[in-house]
PDB file of C-alpha atoms in Angstrom:
ATOM      1  CA  UNK A 213       3.707  15.102  26.990  1.00 43.00           C
ATOM      2  CA  UNK A 214       4.511  18.752  27.725  1.00 45.00           C
ATOM      3  CA  UNK A 215       4.253  21.180  24.840  1.00 48.00           C
ATOM      4  CA  UNK A 216       7.410  22.867  23.571  1.00 45.00           C
ATOM      5  CA  UNK A 217       7.834  26.597  24.106  1.00 48.00           C
ATOM      6  CA  UNK A 218       7.412  27.199  20.364  1.00 44.00           C
ATOM      7  CA  UNK A 219       4.196  25.187  20.122  1.00 43.00           C
ATOM      8  CA  UNK A 220       2.805  26.930  23.195  1.00 45.00           C
ATOM      9  CA  UNK A 221       3.618  30.307  21.678  1.00 44.00           C
ATOM     10  CA  UNK A 222       1.941  29.306  18.394  1.00 34.00           C
ATOM     11  CA  UNK A 223      -1.220  28.242  20.236  1.00 42.00           C
ATOM     12  CA  UNK A 224      -1.401  31.532  22.148  1.00 47.00           C
ATOM     13  CA  UNK A 225      -0.911  33.522  18.934  1.00 47.00           C
ATOM     14  CA  UNK A 226      -3.420  31.361  17.059  1.00 44.00           C
ATOM     15  CA  UNK A 227      -6.227  31.748  19.590  1.00 47.00           C
ATOM     16  CA  UNK A 228      -5.707  35.525  19.802  1.00 55.00           C
ATOM     17  CA  UNK A 229      -5.249  35.992  16.035  1.00 57.00           C
ATOM     18  CA  UNK A 230      -7.948  38.438  14.793  1.00 62.00           C
ATOM     19  CA  UNK A 231      -8.292  36.490  11.527  1.00 53.00           C
ATOM     20  CA  UNK A 232      -8.902  33.272  13.471  1.00 62.00           C
ATOM     21  CA  UNK A 233     -11.543  35.032  15.542  1.00 50.00           C
ATOM     22  CA  UNK A 234     -13.130  36.560  12.430  1.00 62.00           C
ATOM     23  CA  UNK A 235     -13.182  33.149  10.715  1.00 57.00           C
ATOM     24  CA  UNK A 236     -15.092  31.693  13.656  1.00 67.00           C
ATOM     25  CA  UNK A 237     -17.560  34.563  13.687  1.00 67.00           C
ATOM     26  CA  UNK A 238     -18.192  34.406   9.942  1.00 69.00           C
ATOM     27  CA  UNK A 239     -18.364  30.623   9.705  1.00 64.00           C
ATOM     28  CA  UNK A 240     -15.173  30.023   7.713  1.00 81.00           C
ATOM     29  CA  UNK A 241     -13.284  26.837   8.401  1.00 76.00           C
ATOM     30  CA  UNK A 242      -9.886  28.545   8.531  1.00 85.00           C
ATOM     31  CA  UNK A 243      -8.239  31.958   8.603  1.00 88.00           C
ATOM     32  CA  UNK A 244      -6.852  31.125   5.133  1.00 91.00           C
ATOM     33  CA  UNK A 245     -10.237  32.114   3.700  1.00 93.00           C
ATOM     34  CA  UNK A 246      -9.297  35.766   4.207  1.00 94.00           C
ATOM     35  CA  UNK A 247      -6.144  35.366   2.126  1.00 95.00           C
ATOM     36  CA  UNK A 248      -8.218  34.208  -0.837  1.00 96.00           C
ATOM     37  CA  UNK A 249     -10.875  36.854  -0.275  1.00 95.00           C
ATOM     38  CA  UNK A 250      -8.188  39.550  -0.309  1.00 95.00           C
ATOM     39  CA  UNK A 251      -6.754  38.218  -3.576  1.00 96.00           C
ATOM     40  CA  UNK A 252     -10.259  38.084  -5.034  1.00 97.00           C
ATOM     41  CA  UNK A 253     -10.888  41.691  -4.009  1.00 96.00           C
ATOM     42  CA  UNK A 254      -7.701  42.803  -5.748  1.00 96.00           C
ATOM     43  CA  UNK A 255      -7.575  40.535  -8.785  1.00 98.00           C
ATOM     44  CA  UNK A 256     -11.096  39.188  -9.417  1.00 98.00           C
ATOM     45  CA  UNK A 257      -9.970  35.651 -10.164  1.00 98.00           C
ATOM     46  CA  UNK A 258     -13.411  34.095  -9.534  1.00 98.00           C
ATOM     47  CA  UNK A 259     -16.637  34.566 -11.472  1.00 98.00           C
ATOM     48  CA  UNK A 260     -20.024  32.809 -11.426  1.00 98.00           C
ATOM     49  CA  UNK A 261     -20.123  29.553 -13.365  1.00 98.00           C
ATOM     50  CA  UNK A 262     -16.386  28.809 -13.211  1.00 98.00           C
ATOM     51  CA  UNK A 263     -14.854  25.351 -12.772  1.00 98.00           C
ATOM     52  CA  UNK A 264     -12.188  25.492 -10.042  1.00 98.00           C
ATOM     53  CA  UNK A 265      -9.732  22.987  -8.563  1.00 98.00           C
ATOM     54  CA  UNK A 266      -8.529  23.531  -4.981  1.00 98.00           C
ATOM     55  CA  UNK A 267      -5.346  21.621  -4.079  1.00 98.00           C
ATOM     56  CA  UNK A 268      -4.456  21.268  -0.409  1.00 96.00           C
ATOM     57  CA  UNK A 269      -8.034  22.110   0.465  1.00 96.00           C
ATOM     58  CA  UNK A 270      -8.536  20.847   4.044  1.00 96.00           C
ATOM     59  CA  UNK A 271     -10.082  22.005   6.278  1.00 95.00           C
ATOM     60  CA  UNK A 272     -11.980  23.836   3.528  1.00 95.00           C
ATOM     61  CA  UNK A 273     -11.536  27.588   3.955  1.00 95.00           C
ATOM     62  CA  UNK A 274     -10.558  28.183   0.327  1.00 97.00           C
ATOM     63  CA  UNK A 275     -13.173  25.759  -0.990  1.00 97.00           C
ATOM     64  CA  UNK A 276     -15.865  27.623   0.954  1.00 96.00           C
ATOM     65  CA  UNK A 277     -14.855  30.906  -0.654  1.00 97.00           C
ATOM     66  CA  UNK A 278     -14.571  29.344  -4.112  1.00 98.00           C
ATOM     67  CA  UNK A 279     -17.966  27.614  -3.945  1.00 97.00           C
ATOM     68  CA  UNK A 280     -19.644  30.819  -2.845  1.00 96.00           C
ATOM     69  CA  UNK A 281     -18.054  32.876  -5.620  1.00 97.00           C
ATOM     70  CA  UNK A 282     -18.697  30.458  -8.513  1.00 98.00           C
ATOM     71  CA  UNK A 283     -22.304  29.946  -7.409  1.00 97.00           C
ATOM     72  CA  UNK A 284     -24.749  27.235  -8.317  1.00 96.00           C
ATOM     73  CA  UNK A 285     -23.685  27.210 -11.984  1.00 96.00           C
ATOM     74  CA  UNK A 286     -20.024  26.629 -11.081  1.00 97.00           C
ATOM     75  CA  UNK A 287     -18.204  23.594  -9.709  1.00 97.00           C
ATOM     76  CA  UNK A 288     -15.364  23.219  -7.218  1.00 98.00           C
ATOM     77  CA  UNK A 289     -13.168  20.123  -7.093  1.00 98.00           C
ATOM     78  CA  UNK A 290     -10.975  19.786  -3.995  1.00 98.00           C
ATOM     79  CA  UNK A 291      -8.168  17.456  -2.920  1.00 98.00           C
ATOM     80  CA  UNK A 292      -6.172  16.968   0.268  1.00 97.00           C
ATOM     81  CA  UNK A 293      -4.267  14.237   2.096  1.00 95.00           C
ATOM     82  CA  UNK A 294      -6.383  15.062   5.159  1.00 95.00           C
ATOM     83  CA  UNK A 295     -10.121  14.386   5.429  1.00 96.00           C
ATOM     84  CA  UNK A 296     -12.487  17.294   4.879  1.00 97.00           C
ATOM     85  CA  UNK A 297     -16.104  17.583   5.988  1.00 96.00           C
ATOM     86  CA  UNK A 298     -18.525  17.924   3.040  1.00 96.00           C
ATOM     87  CA  UNK A 299     -19.266  21.347   1.614  1.00 96.00           C
ATOM     88  CA  UNK A 300     -22.188  22.238  -0.672  1.00 94.00           C
ATOM     89  CA  UNK A 301     -20.989  22.591  -4.258  1.00 95.00           C
ATOM     90  CA  UNK A 302     -17.615  20.956  -3.590  1.00 97.00           C
ATOM     91  CA  UNK A 303     -16.533  17.523  -4.828  1.00 97.00           C
ATOM     92  CA  UNK A 304     -13.715  16.241  -2.617  1.00 98.00           C
ATOM     93  CA  UNK A 305     -11.010  13.644  -3.320  1.00 97.00           C
ATOM     94  CA  UNK A 306      -9.057  12.510  -0.252  1.00 97.00           C
ATOM     95  CA  UNK A 307      -5.494  11.330  -0.749  1.00 96.00           C
ATOM     96  CA  UNK A 308      -1.861  12.270  -1.195  1.00 95.00           C
ATOM     97  CA  UNK A 309      -1.602  14.445  -4.296  1.00 93.00           C
ATOM     98  CA  UNK A 310       2.025  13.352  -4.746  1.00 93.00           C
ATOM     99  CA  UNK A 311       0.713   9.862  -5.609  1.00 95.00           C
ATOM    100  CA  UNK A 312      -0.248   9.326  -9.239  1.00 94.00           C
ATOM    101  CA  UNK A 313      -3.347   7.315  -8.346  1.00 96.00           C
ATOM    102  CA  UNK A 314      -4.772  10.226  -6.344  1.00 96.00           C
ATOM    103  CA  UNK A 315      -3.977  12.717  -9.075  1.00 94.00           C
ATOM    104  CA  UNK A 316      -5.700  10.386 -11.548  1.00 94.00           C
ATOM    105  CA  UNK A 317      -8.816  10.205  -9.336  1.00 96.00           C
ATOM    106  CA  UNK A 318      -8.990  13.982  -9.212  1.00 96.00           C
ATOM    107  CA  UNK A 319      -8.539  14.231 -12.974  1.00 94.00           C
ATOM    108  CA  UNK A 320     -11.276  11.646 -13.538  1.00 95.00           C
ATOM    109  CA  UNK A 321     -13.678  13.637 -11.361  1.00 95.00           C
ATOM    110  CA  UNK A 322     -13.342  16.499 -13.859  1.00 95.00           C
ATOM    111  CA  UNK A 323     -14.954  14.339 -16.565  1.00 91.00           C
ATOM    112  CA  UNK A 324     -12.242  15.285 -19.039  1.00 85.00           C
ATOM    113  CA  UNK A 325     -13.324  18.924 -19.200  1.00 93.00           C
ATOM    114  CA  UNK A 326     -10.800  21.744 -18.665  1.00 96.00           C
ATOM    115  CA  UNK A 327     -11.011  24.112 -15.719  1.00 98.00           C
ATOM    116  CA  UNK A 328     -10.912  27.886 -15.444  1.00 98.00           C
ATOM    117  CA  UNK A 329      -8.782  28.173 -12.314  1.00 98.00           C
ATOM    118  CA  UNK A 330      -6.428  26.037 -10.224  1.00 98.00           C
ATOM    119  CA  UNK A 331      -5.674  27.236  -6.687  1.00 98.00           C
ATOM    120  CA  UNK A 332      -3.080  25.564  -4.473  1.00 98.00           C
ATOM    121  CA  UNK A 333      -2.437  26.256  -0.807  1.00 95.00           C
ATOM    122  CA  UNK A 334      -0.485  23.013  -0.436  1.00 94.00           C
ATOM    123  CA  UNK A 335       2.413  22.998   2.006  1.00 87.00           C
ATOM    124  CA  UNK A 336       4.379  20.236   3.742  1.00 85.00           C
ATOM    125  CA  UNK A 337       4.716  19.890   7.483  1.00 81.00           C
ATOM    126  CA  UNK A 338       7.296  22.557   8.268  1.00 79.00           C
ATOM    127  CA  UNK A 339      10.353  21.382  10.201  1.00 78.00           C
ATOM    128  CA  UNK A 340      11.927  24.805  10.599  1.00 78.00           C
ATOM    129  CA  UNK A 341      15.025  23.652   8.695  1.00 83.00           C
ATOM    130  CA  UNK A 342      15.129  25.667   5.475  1.00 78.00           C
ATOM    131  CA  UNK A 343      17.321  23.141   3.658  1.00 81.00           C
ATOM    132  CA  UNK A 344      14.615  20.524   4.258  1.00 85.00           C
ATOM    133  CA  UNK A 345      11.460  22.622   3.981  1.00 88.00           C
ATOM    134  CA  UNK A 346      12.243  24.611   0.825  1.00 91.00           C
ATOM    135  CA  UNK A 347      12.678  21.607  -1.522  1.00 92.00           C
ATOM    136  CA  UNK A 348       9.436  20.108  -0.178  1.00 93.00           C
ATOM    137  CA  UNK A 349       7.532  23.331  -0.758  1.00 93.00           C
ATOM    138  CA  UNK A 350       8.859  23.708  -4.287  1.00 95.00           C
ATOM    139  CA  UNK A 351       8.134  20.066  -5.086  1.00 96.00           C
ATOM    140  CA  UNK A 352       4.457  20.541  -4.205  1.00 96.00           C
ATOM    141  CA  UNK A 353       4.374  23.789  -6.188  1.00 97.00           C
ATOM    142  CA  UNK A 354       5.837  21.993  -9.209  1.00 97.00           C
ATOM    143  CA  UNK A 355       3.224  19.228  -8.955  1.00 96.00           C
ATOM    144  CA  UNK A 356       0.483  21.856  -8.798  1.00 97.00           C
ATOM    145  CA  UNK A 357       1.964  23.569 -11.872  1.00 98.00           C
ATOM    146  CA  UNK A 358       2.070  20.271 -13.765  1.00 97.00           C
ATOM    147  CA  UNK A 359      -1.587  19.680 -12.928  1.00 96.00           C
ATOM    148  CA  UNK A 360      -2.532  23.209 -13.955  1.00 97.00           C
ATOM    149  CA  UNK A 361      -0.770  22.794 -17.297  1.00 97.00           C
ATOM    150  CA  UNK A 362      -2.683  19.563 -17.910  1.00 95.00           C
ATOM    151  CA  UNK A 363      -6.134  20.765 -16.857  1.00 96.00           C
ATOM    152  CA  UNK A 364      -6.427  24.528 -17.444  1.00 97.00           C
ATOM    153  CA  UNK A 365      -8.274  25.818 -20.457  1.00 97.00           C
ATOM    154  CA  UNK A 366      -6.420  28.375 -22.620  1.00 97.00           C
ATOM    155  CA  UNK A 367      -6.607  31.710 -20.836  1.00 98.00           C
ATOM    156  CA  UNK A 368      -7.112  30.068 -17.431  1.00 98.00           C
ATOM    157  CA  UNK A 369      -5.450  31.161 -14.198  1.00 98.00           C
ATOM    158  CA  UNK A 370      -3.269  29.517 -11.535  1.00 98.00           C
ATOM    159  CA  UNK A 371      -2.730  30.630  -7.924  1.00 98.00           C
ATOM    160  CA  UNK A 372      -0.050  28.815  -5.923  1.00 98.00           C
ATOM    161  CA  UNK A 373       1.670  29.169  -2.560  1.00 96.00           C
ATOM    162  CA  UNK A 374       5.471  29.176  -2.588  1.00 95.00           C
ATOM    163  CA  UNK A 375       8.313  30.162  -0.279  1.00 91.00           C
ATOM    164  CA  UNK A 376      11.132  32.313  -1.604  1.00 88.00           C
ATOM    165  CA  UNK A 377      14.443  30.477  -1.635  1.00 89.00           C
ATOM    166  CA  UNK A 378      16.225  27.801  -3.623  1.00 91.00           C
ATOM    167  CA  UNK A 379      14.271  26.818  -6.724  1.00 94.00           C
ATOM    168  CA  UNK A 380      12.016  29.872  -6.636  1.00 95.00           C
ATOM    169  CA  UNK A 381      13.652  31.871  -9.493  1.00 95.00           C
ATOM    170  CA  UNK A 382      13.551  28.897 -11.863  1.00 96.00           C
ATOM    171  CA  UNK A 383       9.938  28.172 -10.934  1.00 97.00           C
ATOM    172  CA  UNK A 384       8.947  31.780 -11.525  1.00 97.00           C
ATOM    173  CA  UNK A 385      10.657  31.672 -14.910  1.00 97.00           C
ATOM    174  CA  UNK A 386       8.707  28.560 -15.892  1.00 97.00           C
ATOM    175  CA  UNK A 387       5.420  30.230 -14.986  1.00 97.00           C
ATOM    176  CA  UNK A 388       6.297  33.269 -17.083  1.00 97.00           C
ATOM    177  CA  UNK A 389       6.807  31.014 -20.102  1.00 96.00           C
ATOM    178  CA  UNK A 390       3.321  29.483 -19.799  1.00 97.00           C
ATOM    179  CA  UNK A 391       1.191  32.457 -18.698  1.00 98.00           C
ATOM    180  CA  UNK A 392       0.709  35.940 -20.060  1.00 98.00           C
ATOM    181  CA  UNK A 393       1.310  37.549 -16.664  1.00 98.00           C
ATOM    182  CA  UNK A 394       2.652  36.463 -13.266  1.00 98.00           C
ATOM    183  CA  UNK A 395       2.187  38.576 -10.140  1.00 97.00           C
ATOM    184  CA  UNK A 396       3.195  38.027  -6.530  1.00 96.00           C
ATOM    185  CA  UNK A 397       0.748  38.510  -3.685  1.00 96.00           C
ATOM    186  CA  UNK A 398       1.348  38.624   0.077  1.00 93.00           C
ATOM    187  CA  UNK A 399      -2.107  38.878   1.647  1.00 91.00           C
ATOM    188  CA  UNK A 400      -2.448  40.866   4.831  1.00 89.00           C
ATOM    189  CA  UNK A 401      -3.910  37.732   6.438  1.00 80.00           C
ATOM    190  CA  UNK A 402      -0.564  35.934   5.983  1.00 75.00           C
ATOM    191  CA  UNK A 403       1.369  35.916   9.233  1.00 64.00           C
ATOM    192  CA  UNK A 404       4.130  38.521   9.148  1.00 65.00           C
ATOM    193  CA  UNK A 405       6.888  36.080  10.071  1.00 67.00           C
ATOM    194  CA  UNK A 406       5.834  33.608   7.377  1.00 73.00           C
ATOM    195  CA  UNK A 407       7.919  33.543   4.202  1.00 80.00           C
ATOM    196  CA  UNK A 408       4.936  32.314   2.197  1.00 88.00           C
ATOM    197  CA  UNK A 409       4.117  34.104  -1.018  1.00 93.00           C
ATOM    198  CA  UNK A 410       1.370  33.542  -3.567  1.00 97.00           C
ATOM    199  CA  UNK A 411       2.065  33.627  -7.283  1.00 98.00           C
ATOM    200  CA  UNK A 412      -0.925  34.505  -9.439  1.00 98.00           C
ATOM    201  CA  UNK A 413      -0.408  33.435 -13.041  1.00 98.00           C
ATOM    202  CA  UNK A 414      -3.025  34.636 -15.504  1.00 98.00           C
ATOM    203  CA  UNK A 415      -3.795  33.844 -19.131  1.00 98.00           C
ATOM    204  CA  UNK A 416      -2.589  30.264 -19.587  1.00 98.00           C
ATOM    205  CA  UNK A 417      -0.938  29.736 -22.953  1.00 96.00           C
ATOM    206  CA  UNK A 418      -2.382  26.372 -23.922  1.00 78.00           C
ATOM    207  CA  UNK A 419      -0.979  23.790 -26.274  1.00 65.00           C
TER     208      UNK A 419
END
């Protein structure tokens, strides 16, 4: 089957993308690693010994960064609907996070202990139709928020990908009620035409 013009354009851009090339040179599994590294450089969300959950982890770019930054004394727990090759220091649960059974498996892997940080780069397959894509994006963001509320220790942090649009203002308001500060981040490694935005919520108010 012949590729569409849009898919052909994406492939050309992808293979010439400097972040894709840098990821290959440096051994990262995806260009997304640079988004997290940039946020780390600015906000210092990781520290040695932390317990971190990575939602939407495959192919593993964020988990690689997280495992390196928390070190041997830390632990990273990852989940994705897609398979992911093993990574040292990362415990992976494969399955659809929207299904309760998968969420329960991830929770069980934490051994009942709270975590310091939840990071979510989850996104649905994008159709290009905003009226379809935006609700799907916000639904995944809400599930990630629910998980963070259940598993974060008091004072913990939450980093989540969202798209601005319907549902975003209400979601932002909910975060501000549960965290001491909420900041938006648009890493330089994000593609310019992408409407993705990362919300960094710090200082979880437990209880």
